[in-house]
Amino acid sequence: MPETTIDASSITRQSWDDWLSEQERISFDEYQRRPNRLVSDFNGEKTFINDYIGREILELLQNANDAAAKAGKRGSVRFELLPSGLIAANTGAPFSKAGVASLCLPHTSPKPAEGPQMVGNKGLGFRAVLNWTRFPIILSADLAIVFSARVAKQKQAELVSLNEELARCIERQK
């Protein structure tokens, strides 16, 4: 998913919504064409999550540091623990399309191209928060995303209803 040359802070909510819908359609089409890809991605995600147990706060701090470096300023980060969950906020640059794409597809971080001051570079660290929550929420400028296991299951059911080979792949995985 190529990075846009548009400043991430100038991307409107509508353009984010359009872009995210397009990315979802691309993934949906890919899983239709290559059913084993869904199983592979699922197994990869489980491995990444397990590999990052105990690194949740460190990964969020690294991401905040990188956002500040990208913005070219000294950043700050705030953690607030509430009964309903943990809020992690920073003063760095907002998410870019390439940054969001790396949340959805591992090992695609745009950070290596952004310079040696970036701490994170594998495109895996955010997955650490999946050890703590099943529905992380990201708010960044006009971007609002919620990752939801419930929605993922609905999408999987939709895929299965359209593709018998995919249904067999998922059944074998169970």
GROMACS .gro file of N, CA, C and O in nm, residues 12-76:
model
  260
   12THR      N    1  -0.876   1.415   0.525
   12THR     CA    2  -1.007   1.435   0.588
   12THR      C    3  -1.065   1.302   0.635
   12THR      O    4  -1.024   1.194   0.591
   13ARG      N    5  -1.163   1.312   0.722
   13ARG     CA    6  -1.231   1.192   0.771
   13ARG      C    7  -1.291   1.114   0.655
   13ARG      O    8  -1.282   0.993   0.649
   14GLN      N    9  -1.351   1.184   0.558
   14GLN     CA   10  -1.412   1.116   0.444
   14GLN      C   11  -1.307   1.045   0.359
   14GLN      O   12  -1.328   0.931   0.317
   15SER      N   13  -1.193   1.108   0.338
   15SER     CA   14  -1.090   1.041   0.257
   15SER      C   15  -1.032   0.921   0.333
   15SER      O   16  -0.999   0.819   0.273
   16TRP      N   17  -1.022   0.931   0.466
   16TRP     CA   18  -0.981   0.814   0.546
   16TRP      C   19  -1.084   0.702   0.529
   16TRP      O   20  -1.048   0.587   0.506
   17ASP      N   21  -1.212   0.737   0.543
   17ASP     CA   22  -1.317   0.636   0.531
   17ASP      C   23  -1.313   0.568   0.394
   17ASP      O   24  -1.324   0.446   0.384
   18ASP      N   25  -1.297   0.648   0.288
   18ASP     CA   26  -1.289   0.592   0.153
   18ASP      C   27  -1.168   0.501   0.138
   18ASP      O   28  -1.178   0.391   0.084
   19TRP      N   29  -1.053   0.547   0.188
   19TRP     CA   30  -0.930   0.469   0.175
   19TRP      C   31  -0.940   0.339   0.256
   19TRP      O   32  -0.902   0.232   0.207
   20LEU      N   33  -0.992   0.347   0.378
   20LEU     CA   34  -1.005   0.227   0.460
   20LEU      C   35  -1.101   0.127   0.397
   20LEU      O   36  -1.076   0.006   0.399
   21SER      N   37  -1.210   0.175   0.340
   21SER     CA   38  -1.304   0.085   0.270
   21SER      C   39  -1.236   0.017   0.153
   21SER      O   40  -1.257  -0.103   0.130
   22GLU      N   41  -1.156   0.091   0.080
   22GLU     CA   42  -1.083   0.032  -0.033
   22GLU      C   43  -0.983  -0.073   0.015
   22GLU      O   44  -0.970  -0.180  -0.045
   23GLN      N   45  -0.912  -0.046   0.123
   23GLN     CA   46  -0.817  -0.144   0.177
   23GLN      C   47  -0.889  -0.271   0.222
   23GLN      O   48  -0.841  -0.382   0.202
   24GLU      N   49  -1.005  -0.254   0.282
   24GLU     CA   50  -1.085  -0.369   0.325
   24GLU      C   51  -1.128  -0.452   0.205
   24GLU      O   52  -1.120  -0.575   0.206
   25ARG      N   53  -1.171  -0.386   0.099
   25ARG     CA   54  -1.212  -0.456  -0.024
   25ARG      C   55  -1.094  -0.532  -0.084
   25ARG      O   56  -1.108  -0.647  -0.125
   26ILE      N   57  -0.976  -0.471  -0.085
   26ILE     CA   58  -0.857  -0.536  -0.139
   26ILE      C   59  -0.826  -0.663  -0.059
   26ILE      O   60  -0.798  -0.769  -0.117
   27SER      N   61  -0.831  -0.654   0.073
   27SER     CA   62  -0.805  -0.771   0.158
   27SER      C   63  -0.910  -0.879   0.135
   27SER      O   64  -0.878  -0.998   0.125
   28PHE      N   65  -1.035  -0.838   0.129
   28PHE     CA   66  -1.145  -0.931   0.106
   28PHE      C   67  -1.124  -1.006  -0.025
   28PHE      O   68  -1.134  -1.129  -0.030
   29ASP      N   69  -1.087  -0.933  -0.131
   29ASP     CA   70  -1.062  -0.994  -0.262
   29ASP      C   71  -0.943  -1.090  -0.257
   29ASP      O   72  -0.946  -1.197  -0.316
   30GLU      N   73  -0.839  -1.050  -0.184
   30GLU     CA   74  -0.719  -1.135  -0.172
   30GLU      C   75  -0.754  -1.267  -0.103
   30GLU      O   76  -0.711  -1.374  -0.145
   31TYR      N   77  -0.833  -1.261   0.003
   31TYR     CA   78  -0.872  -1.384   0.073
   31TYR      C   79  -0.963  -1.470  -0.013
   31TYR      O   80  -0.960  -1.593  -0.003
   32GLN      N   81  -1.041  -1.410  -0.099
   32GLN     CA   82  -1.125  -1.486  -0.192
   32GLN      C   83  -1.036  -1.561  -0.293
   32GLN      O   84  -1.062  -1.676  -0.325
   33ARG      N   85  -0.934  -1.492  -0.342
   33ARG     CA   86  -0.844  -1.552  -0.442
   33ARG      C   87  -0.749  -1.655  -0.381
   33ARG      O   88  -0.717  -1.754  -0.446
   34ARG      N   89  -0.705  -1.628  -0.258
   34ARG     CA   90  -0.604  -1.714  -0.195
   34ARG      C   91  -0.650  -1.751  -0.055
   34ARG      O   92  -0.604  -1.693   0.044
   35PRO      N   93  -0.741  -1.847  -0.043
   35PRO     CA   94  -0.798  -1.881   0.088
   35PRO      C   95  -0.694  -1.917   0.195
   35PRO      O   96  -0.713  -1.885   0.312
   36ASN      N   97  -0.586  -1.983   0.156
   36ASN     CA   98  -0.485  -2.019   0.256
   36ASN      C   99  -0.419  -1.896   0.318
   36ASN      O  100  -0.360  -1.904   0.425
   37ARG      N  101  -0.428  -1.783   0.250
   37ARG     CA  102  -0.369  -1.659   0.302
   37ARG      C  103  -0.436  -1.618   0.433
   37ARG      O  104  -0.371  -1.568   0.524
   38LEU      N  105  -0.566  -1.639   0.444
   38LEU     CA  106  -0.637  -1.604   0.567
   38LEU      C  107  -0.584  -1.686   0.684
   38LEU      O  108  -0.556  -1.633   0.792
   39VAL      N  109  -0.566  -1.815   0.663
   39VAL     CA  110  -0.513  -1.902   0.769
   39VAL      C  111  -0.370  -1.861   0.803
   39VAL      O  112  -0.333  -1.851   0.921
   40SER      N  113  -0.289  -1.835   0.702
   40SER     CA  114  -0.151  -1.792   0.724
   40SER      C  115  -0.145  -1.662   0.803
   40SER      O  116  -0.068  -1.650   0.899
   41ASP      N  117  -0.226  -1.566   0.765
   41ASP     CA  118  -0.229  -1.438   0.836
   41ASP      C  119  -0.274  -1.456   0.981
   41ASP      O  120  -0.217  -1.396   1.072
   42PHE      N  121  -0.374  -1.539   1.002
   42PHE     CA  122  -0.423  -1.565   1.139
   42PHE      C  123  -0.313  -1.626   1.225
   42PHE      O  124  -0.287  -1.581   1.337
   43ASN      N  125  -0.245  -1.727   1.172
   43ASN     CA  126  -0.138  -1.792   1.249
   43ASN      C  127  -0.022  -1.696   1.275
   43ASN      O  128   0.037  -1.696   1.382
   44GLY      N  129   0.011  -1.613   1.176
   44GLY     CA  130   0.116  -1.514   1.194
   44GLY      C  131   0.082  -1.415   1.304
   44GLY      O  132   0.165  -1.381   1.388
   45GLU      N  133  -0.042  -1.368   1.304
   45GLU     CA  134  -0.084  -1.272   1.406
   45GLU      C  135  -0.075  -1.333   1.547
   45GLU      O  136  -0.032  -1.267   1.641
   46LYS      N  137  -0.115  -1.459   1.562
   46LYS     CA  138  -0.105  -1.525   1.693
   46LYS      C  139   0.041  -1.528   1.739
   46LYS      O  140   0.070  -1.502   1.856
   47THR      N  141   0.132  -1.559   1.648
   47THR     CA  142   0.274  -1.564   1.682
   47THR      C  143   0.325  -1.427   1.723
   47THR      O  144   0.394  -1.413   1.824
   48PHE      N  145   0.291  -1.324   1.645
   48PHE     CA  146   0.338  -1.189   1.678
   48PHE      C  147   0.288  -1.146   1.814
   48PHE      O  148   0.362  -1.087   1.893
   49ILE      N  149   0.161  -1.171   1.842
   49ILE     CA  150   0.103  -1.132   1.970
   49ILE      C  151   0.178  -1.199   2.084
   49ILE      O  152   0.216  -1.135   2.182
   50ASN      N  153   0.203  -1.328   2.071
   50ASN     CA  154   0.275  -1.401   2.177
   50ASN      C  155   0.418  -1.351   2.192
   50ASN      O  156   0.470  -1.345   2.303
   51ASP      N  157   0.482  -1.316   2.082
   51ASP     CA  158   0.621  -1.268   2.087
   51ASP      C  159   0.634  -1.134   2.159
   51ASP      O  160   0.743  -1.099   2.203
   52TYR      N  161   0.525  -1.060   2.171
   52TYR     CA  162   0.532  -0.926   2.228
   52TYR      C  163   0.471  -0.916   2.368
   52TYR      O  164   0.453  -0.806   2.420
   53ILE      N  165   0.442  -1.030   2.430
   53ILE     CA  166   0.390  -1.029   2.567
   53ILE      C  167   0.492  -0.960   2.658
   53ILE      O  168   0.611  -0.989   2.654
   54GLY      N  169   0.442  -0.866   2.740
   54GLY     CA  170   0.528  -0.794   2.834
   54GLY      C  171   0.592  -0.669   2.774
   54GLY      O  172   0.660  -0.595   2.845
   55ARG      N  173   0.570  -0.642   2.646
   55ARG     CA  174   0.632  -0.527   2.579
   55ARG      C  175   0.530  -0.418   2.544
   55ARG      O  176   0.561  -0.323   2.473
   56GLU      N  177   0.409  -0.431   2.596
   56GLU     CA  178   0.301  -0.343   2.554
   56GLU      C  179   0.333  -0.195   2.575
   56GLU      O  180   0.324  -0.115   2.481
   57ILE      N  181   0.371  -0.156   2.696
   57ILE     CA  182   0.401  -0.015   2.725
   57ILE      C  183   0.524   0.029   2.647
   57ILE      O  184   0.526   0.140   2.589
   58LEU      N  185   0.626  -0.054   2.641
   58LEU     CA  186   0.747  -0.020   2.565
   58LEU      C  187   0.713   0.008   2.418
   58LEU      O  188   0.760   0.106   2.360
   59GLU      N  189   0.631  -0.076   2.359
   59GLU     CA  190   0.595  -0.056   2.218
   59GLU      C  191   0.517   0.072   2.198
   59GLU      O  192   0.539   0.145   2.100
   60LEU      N  193   0.426   0.104   2.289
   60LEU     CA  194   0.352   0.230   2.278
   60LEU      C  195   0.444   0.350   2.295
   60LEU      O  196   0.430   0.451   2.225
   61LEU      N  197   0.541   0.339   2.386
   61LEU     CA  198   0.640   0.447   2.404
   61LEU      C  199   0.726   0.464   2.278
   61LEU      O  200   0.754   0.577   2.236
   62GLN      N  201   0.770   0.352   2.220
   62GLN     CA  202   0.849   0.361   2.097
   62GLN      C  203   0.769   0.426   1.985
   62GLN      O  204   0.823   0.509   1.911
   63ASN      N  205   0.643   0.389   1.972
   63ASN     CA  206   0.559   0.450   1.868
   63ASN      C  207   0.543   0.600   1.892
   63ASN      O  208   0.545   0.679   1.798
   64ALA      N  209   0.526   0.641   2.019
   64ALA     CA  210   0.516   0.784   2.051
   64ALA      C  211   0.646   0.856   2.019
   64ALA      O  212   0.646   0.967   1.964
   65ASN      N  213   0.758   0.793   2.050
   65ASN     CA  214   0.889   0.851   2.019
   65ASN      C  215   0.904   0.871   1.868
   65ASN      O  216   0.949   0.976   1.821
   66ASP      N  217   0.866   0.770   1.792
   66ASP     CA  218   0.877   0.780   1.646
   66ASP      C  219   0.784   0.886   1.589
   66ASP      O  220   0.819   0.958   1.496
   67ALA      N  221   0.663   0.899   1.646
   67ALA     CA  222   0.569   1.002   1.600
   67ALA      C  223   0.626   1.141   1.626
   67ALA      O  224   0.611   1.231   1.544
   68ALA      N  225   0.693   1.159   1.741
   68ALA     CA  226   0.755   1.288   1.772
   68ALA      C  227   0.872   1.316   1.677
   68ALA      O  228   0.886   1.427   1.624
   69ALA      N  229   0.954   1.213   1.651
   69ALA     CA  230   1.067   1.230   1.559
   69ALA      C  231   1.017   1.266   1.420
   69ALA      O  232   1.073   1.354   1.353
   70LYS      N  233   0.910   1.201   1.376
   70LYS     CA  234   0.853   1.230   1.244
   70LYS      C  235   0.801   1.374   1.238
   70LYS      O  236   0.811   1.440   1.134
   71ALA      N  237   0.746   1.424   1.349
   71ALA     CA  238   0.695   1.561   1.354
   71ALA      C  239   0.809   1.662   1.370
   71ALA      O  240   0.788   1.782   1.359
   72GLY      N  241   0.929   1.612   1.401
   72GLY     CA  242   1.044   1.700   1.418
   72GLY      C  243   1.039   1.782   1.544
   72GLY      O  244   1.086   1.895   1.547
   73LYS      N  245   0.982   1.725   1.649
   73LYS     CA  246   0.973   1.799   1.774
   73LYS      C  247   0.989   1.705   1.892
   73LYS      O  248   0.978   1.584   1.879
   74ARG      N  249   1.017   1.765   2.006
   74ARG     CA  250   1.024   1.688   2.130
   74ARG      C  251   0.881   1.647   2.164
   74ARG      O  252   0.791   1.730   2.173
   75GLY      N  253   0.860   1.520   2.181
   75GLY     CA  254   0.726   1.470   2.205
   75GLY      C  255   0.697   1.449   2.351
   75GLY      O  256   0.785   1.457   2.436
   76SER      N  257   0.572   1.424   2.377
   76SER     CA  258   0.532   1.381   2.511
   76SER      C  259   0.428   1.272   2.493
   76SER      O  260   0.361   1.264   2.391
   0.00000   0.00000   0.00000
